[in-house]
Amino acid sequence: MWKKIYIWLDERLGFDDMYKMLLDRPEPHGNWWNTLGSASLFLFIMQGVTGIFLTVYYTPSPDHAYDSVQYIMNGVAFGWLIRGIHHWGATLMVLVVFIHMLRVFFSASYKYPRELTWMVGSLLFLLTLGMGFTGYLLPFNQRAYWATVVGTNIGGVVPGVGPFILKALRGGTDVSALTLSRFFSIHIWMLPATLAGSIGLHLYLIMRHGESAHPTLDD
Amino acid sequence: MNDETKKKIKEKYEAALQKGERFWPDSIYKDLLVSFALFILLIGLASFIGVHPEPKVDLTDTSYIPRPEWYFLFLFEFLKYFPGNLEWVGAAVIPGILVVALIFLPLYDKNPSRHYSKRKFAVGLMSFIVVGMVFLTIKATLTTPPQEESLVANSIAEKMSLGQDLYSIQCVECHGPDGYGGEVVGVEGLEGTIIKPINSQDEMYTRNDDSLMSIISYGQPNLGMVPFGGAYGGELSSSEIEYIVTFMRYTWDDRAEVPADAVTSAIPALAEGEVPSYEVHISALVKRQCLSCHREGKENNNYLMDTYAGILSGGNSAPNVVAGDMNSNLLQLIQGHELTSSDGTLIHVMPPNGKPIKDEYIDMFIRWVEAGMPETAAEATALSGE
């Protein structure tokens, strides 16, 4: 019976091909530094899962954001754990992605034929920072609010386009309800969608060119 | 890069693959192990360190020091090296150049070698940047002054307790300790005004939390109530007003279900023969009954009661208490006796509205002075053991 189901599914999905393509790939002898990329992916998935759970109770309006976060922390079963993981996951993700980037730089893995992998990867790093910046405002407490006031102000000093950047980030002249709702939208839709797509491209490029070998003296 | 070098690179890679491993299961087990370790680390951080509680947004708090998330601190610190009119160089030009340089690195780094010993410039430059970032982050952490901790309530019980503290200081002068109101005595500009009770069922049923918060925040100018919200010239933040309303709601509204862990009496009762201490009893009692007037900015003959030393020797009529002396000024005053100076002129009568504090509180003060005004609970226990 199980065998029949397996054969039926295999005919259509092609488990064997998948195994050969995805898992049974030859690789150069790796070391522990090579695990940082998959660790970044794992943290991205963790942030996604905990973030989705958080949206169940979180309300992106200035009147309710703070109280809804308080409720998640004190009222919802294991809400503190979910938020705690999301909070620390953000810090850890920035750290792991950054160290991953340094690893690739110091082992010169970005050189031919993996130039595009690096370019997509550095974009992923910037997107991660963007996630950190937009997510920071969402609890809408003192720290979040003032950090965003200062952070968006920095965008405003760019000569010429500064005032426009400031207005576009804040949705007006001040950090307000509009800022919160656009940061929320950027944080849960725009950046994650871009991130997911770029991660897909990044992974495809890694599979296409294979993991880079550690440079030896004659490289 | 010419085709020959490309071919060479490919051959070398093929050779590396020959003596390499399989993705499954050789390297994926390392990946899974690291990810699992991170998972455990996350759960540990969430459980044992948690998320630092922060107060609600308060636009009027000018003492708040804004600071970004730690991984942006280096940029924050970097900007300090640029004077005001050059800030855009540090904020936009240099980071912009670095970001573009980072993304397009493989396109202009023409050095074909991969081993770090043959990439001295690239490795050196990147190390310099990373060390600089770490240095700036550490410098920013060390130089920003610590944030003034404000109290953040996490449960209704905590909100009630903080709210009661605030009520005792901000509201009792006019509304009385239990919200009964009555005639105002000793408040500038409101002398003799009769205030209706705010603890009645009528009041609690007709006003919801939002309208109570608005009243406290805006005040009632036509009735003489001043605004208390920071945005309107008062001293309370929006969180603090919320705590006061929570205290009022759960104490006076007969529909409210008081949580089991709520402390109903903030002043600990004394057992037979127990000696009260400043730490446990007197400070709590003073906070509820005295601080409303005996704090900075009020008319009180400079007698500020917010510290142990202040209670003992503050004010114009010090010493206020003498160990074991039942005629100490403080004890005489709280029992309604007049305080006169040595030439017989009247200095002060307490309490100003003629309503003395409860007998049990007077008793607490008497027993404290009798025992010699112990400051800590340990001292008090030692004294009661004699």
Coordinates of C-alpha atoms in Angstrom, one line a residue:
Chain A
M1 CA 0.0 0.0 0.0
W2 CA 2.7 2.6 1.1
K3 CA 4.8 1.4 -1.7
K4 CA 2.0 2.1 -4.2
I5 CA 1.5 5.6 -2.8
Y6 CA 5.3 6.2 -3.0
I7 CA 5.5 5.1 -6.6
W8 CA 2.5 7.2 -7.5
L9 CA 4.0 10.3 -5.9
D10 CA 7.5 9.6 -7.2
E11 CA 6.2 9.3 -10.8
R12 CA 4.7 12.8 -10.5
L13 CA 7.1 14.6 -8.1
G14 CA 10.3 12.7 -8.9
F15 CA 11.9 12.0 -5.5
D16 CA 14.9 10.3 -7.0
D17 CA 15.7 13.3 -9.2
M18 CA 15.1 15.6 -6.3
Y19 CA 17.5 13.6 -4.1
K20 CA 20.1 13.7 -6.8
M21 CA 19.7 17.4 -7.5
L22 CA 19.2 18.8 -4.0
L23 CA 20.9 16.4 -1.6
D24 CA 23.4 14.0 -3.3
R25 CA 25.6 16.8 -4.5
P26 CA 29.4 16.6 -4.4
E27 CA 31.0 19.3 -2.3
P28 CA 34.6 20.3 -1.5
H29 CA 35.7 19.3 1.9
G30 CA 33.9 21.9 4.1
N31 CA 34.5 23.2 7.6
W32 CA 32.3 24.8 10.3
W33 CA 32.4 28.3 8.9
N34 CA 30.4 26.9 5.9
T35 CA 27.4 26.4 8.2
L36 CA 26.7 30.1 8.6
G37 CA 24.7 30.5 5.4
S38 CA 22.3 27.7 6.4
A39 CA 22.2 29.2 9.9
S40 CA 21.1 32.5 8.4
L41 CA 18.3 30.7 6.4
F42 CA 17.3 28.9 9.6
L43 CA 17.0 32.2 11.5
F44 CA 15.1 33.7 8.6
I45 CA 12.6 30.9 8.8
M46 CA 12.4 31.2 12.6
Q47 CA 11.7 35.0 12.3
G48 CA 9.1 34.2 9.7
V49 CA 7.3 31.6 11.9
T50 CA 7.4 33.6 15.1
G51 CA 6.5 36.8 13.2
I52 CA 3.4 35.2 11.7
F53 CA 2.3 34.1 15.2
L54 CA 2.9 37.6 16.5
T55 CA 0.6 39.2 13.9
V56 CA -2.3 37.2 15.4
Y57 CA -2.4 39.6 18.4
Y58 CA -0.3 42.6 17.3
T59 CA -2.2 45.7 16.2
P60 CA -0.3 48.3 14.1
S61 CA -1.9 51.4 15.5
P62 CA -0.4 53.9 17.9
D63 CA -3.3 53.5 20.3
H64 CA -3.1 49.7 20.5
A65 CA 0.4 48.6 19.4
Y66 CA 1.9 49.0 22.9
D67 CA -1.0 47.3 24.7
S68 CA -1.2 44.5 22.2
V69 CA 2.5 43.8 22.7
Q70 CA 2.0 43.9 26.5
Y71 CA -0.9 41.4 26.0
I72 CA 1.3 39.1 24.0
M73 CA 3.9 39.2 26.8
N74 CA 1.6 38.7 29.7
G75 CA -1.8 37.4 28.5
V76 CA -1.1 35.0 25.6
A77 CA 0.1 31.5 26.4
F78 CA 3.8 31.3 25.5
G79 CA 3.5 34.8 23.9
W80 CA 6.6 35.8 25.9
L81 CA 8.5 33.0 24.3
I82 CA 7.4 33.8 20.8
R83 CA 8.3 37.4 21.2
G84 CA 11.5 36.6 23.0
I85 CA 12.6 34.4 20.1
H86 CA 11.6 37.0 17.6
H87 CA 13.4 39.8 19.5
W88 CA 16.7 37.8 20.0
G89 CA 16.4 36.2 16.6
A90 CA 16.7 39.6 15.0
T91 CA 19.9 40.4 16.8
L92 CA 21.3 36.9 16.1
M93 CA 20.3 37.1 12.4
V94 CA 22.1 40.4 11.8
L95 CA 25.1 38.9 13.5
V96 CA 25.1 35.6 11.7
V97 CA 24.5 37.2 8.3
F98 CA 27.3 39.6 8.9
I99 CA 29.8 36.9 9.9
H100 CA 28.7 34.8 7.0
M101 CA 29.5 37.8 4.7
L102 CA 32.9 38.2 6.4
R103 CA 33.6 34.5 5.9
V104 CA 32.8 34.8 2.2
F105 CA 35.0 37.8 1.9
F106 CA 38.0 36.4 3.7
S107 CA 37.9 33.1 1.8
A108 CA 37.4 35.1 -1.4
S109 CA 34.5 32.9 -2.4
Y110 CA 32.9 35.8 -4.2
K111 CA 35.4 35.5 -7.1
Y112 CA 34.6 33.8 -10.5
P113 CA 32.2 32.2 -11.0
R114 CA 30.3 33.3 -7.9
E115 CA 30.2 37.1 -8.4
L116 CA 26.4 37.2 -8.7
T117 CA 26.0 35.1 -5.5
W118 CA 27.9 37.7 -3.6
M119 CA 25.9 40.6 -5.1
V120 CA 22.6 38.9 -4.2
G121 CA 24.1 38.0 -0.8
S122 CA 25.1 41.6 0.1
L123 CA 21.6 42.7 -0.9
L124 CA 20.3 40.1 1.6
F125 CA 22.5 41.6 4.2
L126 CA 21.0 45.1 3.6
L127 CA 17.5 43.7 3.6
T128 CA 18.2 42.1 6.9
L129 CA 19.3 45.5 8.3
G130 CA 16.1 46.9 6.9
M131 CA 14.0 44.3 8.7
G132 CA 15.8 45.2 11.9
F133 CA 15.2 48.9 11.4
T134 CA 11.5 48.6 10.6
G135 CA 10.8 46.0 13.2
Y136 CA 12.3 48.1 15.9
L137 CA 9.5 50.7 15.7
L138 CA 6.6 48.1 16.0
P139 CA 6.4 47.7 19.8
F140 CA 5.8 51.5 19.8
N141 CA 7.5 52.1 23.2
Q142 CA 9.7 55.0 24.1
R143 CA 12.9 53.3 22.8
A144 CA 11.2 52.3 19.5
Y145 CA 9.7 55.7 18.9
W146 CA 12.8 57.8 19.6
A147 CA 15.1 55.5 17.7
T148 CA 12.9 55.8 14.7
V149 CA 12.7 59.6 15.0
V150 CA 16.5 59.8 15.1
G151 CA 16.9 57.0 12.4
T152 CA 14.6 58.7 9.9
N153 CA 16.2 62.1 10.7
I154 CA 19.5 60.7 9.4
G155 CA 17.8 60.0 6.1
G156 CA 16.6 63.6 6.0
V157 CA 20.1 65.1 5.9
V158 CA 20.9 63.8 2.5
P159 CA 21.3 67.0 0.3
G160 CA 18.5 67.6 -2.2
V161 CA 16.4 64.5 -1.7
G162 CA 16.6 64.5 2.1
P163 CA 13.2 66.0 2.8
F164 CA 11.6 63.7 0.3
I165 CA 13.3 60.6 1.9
L166 CA 12.2 61.8 5.3
K167 CA 8.6 62.3 4.2
A168 CA 8.5 59.0 2.4
L169 CA 9.8 57.1 5.4
R170 CA 7.5 58.8 7.9
G171 CA 4.5 59.2 5.7
G172 CA 4.4 62.9 6.8
T173 CA 6.6 65.3 8.7
D174 CA 6.5 63.5 12.0
V175 CA 6.7 59.9 13.2
S176 CA 3.0 59.1 13.5
A177 CA 0.3 56.5 12.9
L178 CA 1.2 56.5 9.2
T179 CA 4.8 55.8 10.0
L180 CA 3.8 52.8 12.1
S181 CA 1.5 51.4 9.5
R182 CA 4.0 51.7 6.7
F183 CA 6.8 50.3 8.8
F184 CA 4.5 47.4 9.6
S185 CA 3.7 46.8 5.9
I186 CA 7.4 47.0 5.0
H187 CA 8.3 44.7 7.8
I188 CA 5.8 42.0 7.2
W189 CA 5.2 42.1 3.5
M190 CA 7.6 44.1 1.3
L191 CA 11.0 43.1 2.9
P192 CA 10.1 39.5 3.6
A193 CA 8.8 39.0 0.1
T194 CA 12.0 40.5 -1.4
L195 CA 14.1 38.5 1.1
A196 CA 12.4 35.2 0.2
G197 CA 12.8 35.8 -3.5
S198 CA 16.4 36.9 -3.1
I199 CA 17.1 33.9 -0.9
G200 CA 15.7 31.6 -3.6
L201 CA 18.0 33.2 -6.2
H202 CA 21.0 33.0 -3.8
L203 CA 20.3 29.2 -3.2
Y204 CA 19.9 28.5 -6.9
L205 CA 23.2 30.2 -7.6
I206 CA 24.9 28.2 -4.8
M207 CA 23.6 24.9 -6.2
R208 CA 24.5 25.9 -9.8
H209 CA 28.1 26.7 -8.9
G210 CA 28.5 24.4 -5.9
E211 CA 30.0 25.5 -2.6
S212 CA 33.3 27.1 -3.0
A213 CA 36.4 25.2 -1.9
H214 CA 38.6 26.7 0.8
P215 CA 41.5 28.5 -0.7
T216 CA 44.9 26.9 -0.5
L217 CA 48.3 28.6 -0.8
D218 CA 48.3 28.1 -4.6
D219 CA 44.9 29.6 -5.1
Chain B
M1 CA 39.5 37.3 -16.9
N2 CA 40.5 35.2 -19.8
D3 CA 39.2 31.8 -20.7
E4 CA 42.3 30.1 -19.7
T5 CA 42.1 31.3 -16.1
K6 CA 38.5 30.4 -16.0
K7 CA 39.3 26.9 -17.2
K8 CA 42.0 26.6 -14.6
I9 CA 39.6 27.6 -11.8
K10 CA 37.1 25.0 -13.0
E11 CA 39.6 22.2 -13.1
K12 CA 40.9 23.1 -9.7
Y13 CA 37.3 23.0 -8.4
E14 CA 36.6 19.7 -10.0
A15 CA 39.7 18.3 -8.2
A16 CA 38.5 19.7 -4.9
L17 CA 35.2 17.9 -5.5
Q18 CA 36.9 14.6 -6.2
K19 CA 38.4 14.5 -2.7
G20 CA 35.4 16.3 -1.2
E21 CA 32.2 15.1 0.5
R22 CA 28.5 14.8 -0.3
F23 CA 26.1 17.5 0.7
W24 CA 23.9 14.7 2.1
P25 CA 24.8 13.5 4.7
D26 CA 28.3 14.9 5.2
S27 CA 27.8 18.6 5.4
I28 CA 24.1 18.9 6.1
Y29 CA 24.6 17.3 9.5
K30 CA 26.9 20.2 10.4
D31 CA 24.3 22.7 9.2
L32 CA 21.6 21.1 11.3
L33 CA 23.8 20.9 14.3
V34 CA 24.6 24.6 14.1
S35 CA 21.0 25.6 13.5
F36 CA 19.9 23.4 16.4
A37 CA 22.4 25.1 18.7
L38 CA 21.1 28.5 17.6
F39 CA 17.6 27.3 18.3
I40 CA 18.5 26.3 21.9
L41 CA 20.4 29.6 22.3
L42 CA 17.3 31.6 21.2
I43 CA 15.0 29.7 23.6
G44 CA 17.6 30.3 26.4
L45 CA 17.8 34.0 25.6
A46 CA 14.1 34.4 25.5
S47 CA 13.6 32.5 28.7
F48 CA 16.4 33.8 30.9
I49 CA 17.0 37.3 29.6
G50 CA 13.7 38.1 27.9
V51 CA 12.8 41.4 26.4
H52 CA 13.6 44.5 28.4
P53 CA 10.3 46.2 29.3
E54 CA 10.0 49.7 28.0
P55 CA 7.5 52.4 28.9
K56 CA 4.8 53.7 26.5
V57 CA 5.6 56.4 24.0
D58 CA 5.8 59.8 25.8
L59 CA 6.3 62.7 23.5
T60 CA 6.8 65.1 26.4
D61 CA 9.6 63.3 28.1
T62 CA 12.6 65.4 27.1
S63 CA 15.1 63.6 29.3
Y64 CA 14.8 60.4 27.2
I65 CA 18.0 59.6 25.3
P66 CA 17.2 58.1 22.0
R67 CA 19.4 55.3 20.8
P68 CA 19.1 52.9 17.9
E69 CA 19.3 49.1 17.9
W70 CA 22.8 48.0 18.9
Y71 CA 23.9 47.1 15.3
F72 CA 23.3 50.6 14.1
L73 CA 25.2 52.2 17.0
F74 CA 28.4 52.3 15.1
L75 CA 26.8 54.5 12.4
F76 CA 25.3 56.7 15.2
E77 CA 28.7 57.1 16.7
F78 CA 30.4 57.7 13.3
L79 CA 28.1 60.7 12.7
K80 CA 29.4 62.4 15.8
Y81 CA 32.7 63.0 13.9
F82 CA 30.9 65.2 11.5
P83 CA 30.0 68.8 12.3
G84 CA 26.4 69.9 11.7
N85 CA 26.9 71.2 8.1
L86 CA 28.8 68.2 7.0
E87 CA 26.5 65.7 8.6
W88 CA 25.3 64.6 5.2
V89 CA 28.8 63.3 4.3
G90 CA 28.8 60.9 7.3
A91 CA 25.1 60.0 6.9
A92 CA 24.7 59.6 3.2
V93 CA 27.9 59.9 1.2
I94 CA 30.3 57.6 3.0
P95 CA 27.7 54.8 3.9
G96 CA 26.4 55.1 0.3
I97 CA 29.9 54.6 -1.2
L98 CA 30.5 51.7 1.2
V99 CA 27.3 50.0 0.3
V100 CA 27.9 50.3 -3.4
A101 CA 31.5 49.2 -2.9
L102 CA 30.2 46.2 -1.0
I103 CA 27.6 45.1 -3.6
F104 CA 29.9 45.5 -6.6
L105 CA 33.0 44.1 -5.0
P106 CA 33.4 41.1 -7.3
L107 CA 33.3 43.4 -10.4
Y108 CA 36.2 45.6 -9.5
D109 CA 38.3 43.2 -7.4
K110 CA 40.4 41.9 -10.3
N111 CA 42.9 40.1 -8.2
P112 CA 42.6 36.4 -9.3
S113 CA 44.2 35.0 -6.2
R114 CA 42.0 33.6 -3.4
H115 CA 44.4 32.8 -0.6
Y116 CA 44.6 35.7 2.0
S117 CA 48.3 35.9 1.8
K118 CA 48.0 37.1 -1.8
R119 CA 45.2 39.6 -1.0
K120 CA 46.9 41.7 1.6
F121 CA 45.2 45.0 0.6
A122 CA 41.7 43.6 0.5
V123 CA 42.0 41.7 3.7
G124 CA 43.7 44.6 5.4
L125 CA 41.1 47.1 4.3
M126 CA 38.1 44.9 5.4
S127 CA 39.8 44.1 8.7
F128 CA 40.3 47.8 9.3
I129 CA 36.6 48.5 8.5
V130 CA 35.4 45.7 10.8
V131 CA 37.7 46.7 13.7
G132 CA 36.5 50.3 13.2
M133 CA 32.9 49.2 13.4
V134 CA 33.5 47.2 16.5
F135 CA 35.5 50.1 18.1
L136 CA 32.7 52.6 17.3
T137 CA 30.1 50.2 18.7
I138 CA 32.0 49.8 22.0
K139 CA 32.7 53.5 22.2
A140 CA 29.0 54.3 21.7
T141 CA 28.0 51.8 24.3
L142 CA 30.4 53.2 26.8
T143 CA 29.7 56.9 26.2
T144 CA 25.9 57.0 26.1
P145 CA 24.7 57.6 29.6
P146 CA 22.4 54.9 31.1
Q147 CA 18.7 55.4 30.5
E148 CA 16.8 56.6 33.5
E149 CA 14.8 53.5 34.4
S150 CA 11.1 54.2 34.6
L151 CA 8.7 51.8 36.2
V152 CA 6.8 49.6 33.7
A153 CA 3.9 47.6 35.0
N154 CA 3.3 44.2 33.4
S155 CA 0.1 43.1 35.1
I156 CA -3.0 44.6 36.5
A157 CA -1.8 44.0 40.0
E158 CA 1.4 46.0 39.3
K159 CA -0.5 48.7 37.5
M160 CA -2.8 49.0 40.5
S161 CA 0.1 49.3 42.9
L162 CA 2.0 51.9 40.8
G163 CA -1.3 53.7 40.3
Q164 CA -2.0 53.8 44.0
D165 CA 1.5 55.3 44.6
L166 CA 0.8 58.0 42.0
Y167 CA -2.7 58.6 43.3
S168 CA -1.4 59.1 46.8
I169 CA 0.9 61.8 45.7
Q170 CA -1.0 63.5 42.9
C171 CA -4.6 63.2 43.8
V172 CA -5.2 62.9 47.6
E173 CA -4.8 66.5 48.4
C174 CA -8.2 67.3 46.8
H175 CA -9.9 63.9 46.3
G176 CA -8.9 62.4 49.6
P177 CA -7.2 59.0 50.2
D178 CA -10.4 57.1 49.2
G179 CA -11.8 59.4 46.6
Y180 CA -14.5 60.7 48.8
G181 CA -13.6 64.3 48.0
G182 CA -15.1 66.9 50.4
E183 CA -13.8 70.3 51.3
V184 CA -10.3 71.1 50.0
V185 CA -7.9 72.5 52.5
G186 CA -4.4 73.7 52.0
V187 CA -4.4 73.7 48.2
E188 CA -3.5 77.0 46.6
G189 CA -6.4 78.4 44.6
L190 CA -8.9 75.7 45.6
E191 CA -9.2 76.5 49.3
G192 CA -12.7 75.6 50.5
T193 CA -14.0 74.1 47.3
I194 CA -16.3 71.2 47.8
I195 CA -15.3 68.3 45.6
K196 CA -17.8 65.5 44.8
P197 CA -16.8 61.9 45.4
I198 CA -15.1 60.2 42.5
N199 CA -15.3 56.7 43.9
S200 CA -19.1 56.4 43.6
Q201 CA -20.9 53.8 41.6
D202 CA -22.4 56.6 39.6
E203 CA -19.0 57.9 38.7
M204 CA -17.5 54.5 37.9
Y205 CA -20.5 53.3 35.8
T206 CA -20.8 56.5 33.7
R207 CA -17.1 57.1 32.9
N208 CA -15.1 54.5 31.0
D209 CA -11.3 54.3 31.3
D210 CA -10.7 56.5 28.3
S211 CA -12.8 59.3 29.6
L212 CA -11.1 59.0 33.1
M213 CA -7.7 59.2 31.4
S214 CA -8.8 62.2 29.4
I215 CA -10.0 64.0 32.5
I216 CA -6.8 63.4 34.3
S217 CA -4.7 64.4 31.3
Y218 CA -6.7 67.6 30.3
G219 CA -7.9 68.5 33.8
Q220 CA -11.3 70.2 34.3
P221 CA -10.5 73.9 34.0
N222 CA -14.1 75.0 34.8
L223 CA -14.1 73.1 38.0
G224 CA -10.6 74.0 39.1
M225 CA -8.8 70.7 38.2
V226 CA -5.5 71.4 36.7
P227 CA -4.2 69.2 33.8
F228 CA -1.9 66.4 34.8
G229 CA -0.9 65.1 31.4
G230 CA 2.7 65.9 30.4
A231 CA 1.5 67.3 27.1
Y232 CA -0.7 69.9 28.9
G233 CA 1.8 71.1 31.5
G234 CA 1.3 68.4 34.2
E235 CA 3.9 65.9 35.5
L236 CA 2.3 62.6 34.4
S237 CA 3.2 60.4 31.4
S238 CA 0.4 58.6 29.6
S239 CA 1.5 55.3 31.2
E240 CA 1.3 56.8 34.7
I241 CA -2.2 58.2 34.0
E242 CA -3.2 54.7 32.8
Y243 CA -1.9 53.2 36.1
I244 CA -3.9 55.7 38.1
V245 CA -7.1 54.8 36.2
T246 CA -6.4 51.1 36.6
F247 CA -6.1 51.7 40.4
M248 CA -9.3 53.7 40.5
R249 CA -11.2 51.1 38.4
Y250 CA -10.1 48.1 40.3
T251 CA -10.5 49.7 43.7
W252 CA -13.8 51.5 43.4
D253 CA -15.8 49.9 40.6
D254 CA -17.8 47.0 42.1
R255 CA -17.9 45.3 38.7
A256 CA -14.2 44.9 38.5
E257 CA -12.7 41.5 39.2
V258 CA -9.6 42.2 41.2
P259 CA -6.8 39.8 40.2
A260 CA -5.8 37.4 43.0
D261 CA -2.2 38.6 43.1
A262 CA -3.2 42.3 43.7
V263 CA -1.9 43.8 46.9
T264 CA -5.0 45.3 48.5
S265 CA -3.2 47.1 51.3
A266 CA 0.1 48.8 50.4
I267 CA 1.0 49.5 54.0
P268 CA 2.0 46.3 55.8
A269 CA 0.2 45.8 59.1
L270 CA 2.1 45.5 62.3
A271 CA 2.0 42.4 64.4
E272 CA 1.8 42.5 68.2
G273 CA 5.2 43.6 69.6
E274 CA 6.7 44.0 66.1
V275 CA 9.0 47.0 65.6
P276 CA 8.2 49.0 62.4
S277 CA 11.2 49.9 60.2
Y278 CA 11.6 52.7 57.7
E279 CA 12.3 50.3 54.9
V280 CA 9.1 48.2 55.2
H281 CA 6.5 50.2 57.1
I282 CA 7.3 53.9 57.5
S283 CA 8.3 54.6 53.8
A284 CA 5.1 52.9 52.6
L285 CA 3.0 54.8 55.1
V286 CA 4.7 58.1 54.3
K287 CA 4.2 57.5 50.6
R288 CA 0.5 57.1 51.0
Q289 CA -0.2 59.7 53.7
C290 CA 2.4 62.4 53.7
L291 CA 4.4 62.7 50.5
S292 CA 1.5 64.4 48.6
C293 CA 2.4 67.6 50.4
H294 CA 5.8 66.8 51.9
R295 CA 7.7 66.7 48.6
E296 CA 9.5 69.3 46.6
G297 CA 7.5 72.2 45.2
K298 CA 4.8 72.2 47.9
E299 CA 4.2 74.4 50.8
N300 CA 5.6 72.4 53.8
N301 CA 8.1 74.4 55.7
N302 CA 10.8 72.6 53.7
Y303 CA 10.0 69.4 55.4
L304 CA 10.5 66.8 52.6
M305 CA 9.7 63.3 53.7
D306 CA 10.9 61.3 50.7
T307 CA 14.1 60.0 52.4
Y308 CA 15.0 58.5 55.8
A309 CA 17.3 61.5 56.6
G310 CA 14.6 63.9 55.4
I311 CA 12.1 62.5 57.8
L312 CA 14.5 62.7 60.7
S313 CA 16.1 66.0 60.2
G314 CA 14.6 67.9 57.3
G315 CA 12.5 71.1 57.4
N316 CA 12.6 74.3 59.4
S317 CA 11.6 72.7 62.8
A318 CA 14.2 70.0 63.0
P319 CA 14.8 67.8 64.9
N320 CA 11.4 66.3 64.0
V321 CA 11.8 63.0 65.9
V322 CA 14.0 62.1 68.9
A323 CA 14.4 58.4 69.7
G324 CA 12.0 57.5 72.5
D325 CA 10.6 61.0 72.9
M326 CA 6.8 61.0 72.8
N327 CA 6.8 64.8 72.5
S328 CA 8.7 64.7 69.2
N329 CA 7.3 67.3 66.8
L330 CA 6.3 64.7 64.3
L331 CA 4.3 62.7 66.8
Q332 CA 2.6 65.7 68.3
L333 CA 1.6 67.0 64.8
I334 CA 0.1 63.9 63.4
Q335 CA -2.1 63.6 66.5
G336 CA -3.5 67.1 65.8
H337 CA -1.5 69.1 68.3
E338 CA -0.2 72.5 67.5
L339 CA 3.5 73.1 66.9
T340 CA 4.7 76.3 68.5
S341 CA 8.1 77.9 68.5
S342 CA 10.0 78.6 71.7
D343 CA 8.4 82.1 72.0
G344 CA 5.0 80.6 71.8
T345 CA 4.0 81.6 68.2
L346 CA 2.1 79.0 66.2
I347 CA 4.2 77.5 63.5
H348 CA 1.9 74.9 62.0
V349 CA -1.0 72.6 62.6
M350 CA -1.3 69.2 61.0
P351 CA -3.0 67.9 59.1
P352 CA -4.2 71.0 57.2
N353 CA -7.7 69.7 56.5
G354 CA -8.3 68.8 60.1
K355 CA -8.7 65.1 59.2
P356 CA -6.0 63.3 61.3
I357 CA -4.6 60.0 59.9
K358 CA -6.0 56.7 61.1
D359 CA -5.2 55.6 64.6
E360 CA -3.3 52.5 63.4
Y361 CA -1.0 54.8 61.4
I362 CA -0.4 57.1 64.4
D363 CA 0.4 54.0 66.4
M364 CA 2.9 52.8 63.8
F365 CA 4.7 56.1 64.0
I366 CA 4.7 56.0 67.8
R367 CA 6.1 52.5 67.9
W368 CA 8.8 53.5 65.4
V369 CA 9.9 56.5 67.4
E370 CA 9.8 54.5 70.7
A371 CA 12.1 51.9 69.2
G372 CA 14.6 54.5 68.0
M373 CA 13.6 54.9 64.3
P374 CA 15.2 51.8 62.8
E375 CA 16.0 52.2 59.1
T376 CA 16.2 48.7 57.8
A377 CA 14.1 45.7 58.5
A378 CA 17.1 43.9 60.0
E379 CA 17.6 46.7 62.5
A380 CA 13.9 46.5 63.4
T381 CA 14.0 42.8 64.0
A382 CA 17.1 43.2 66.1
L383 CA 15.3 45.8 68.3
S384 CA 12.2 43.8 68.7
G385 CA 14.2 40.8 69.9
E386 CA 15.5 42.7 72.9

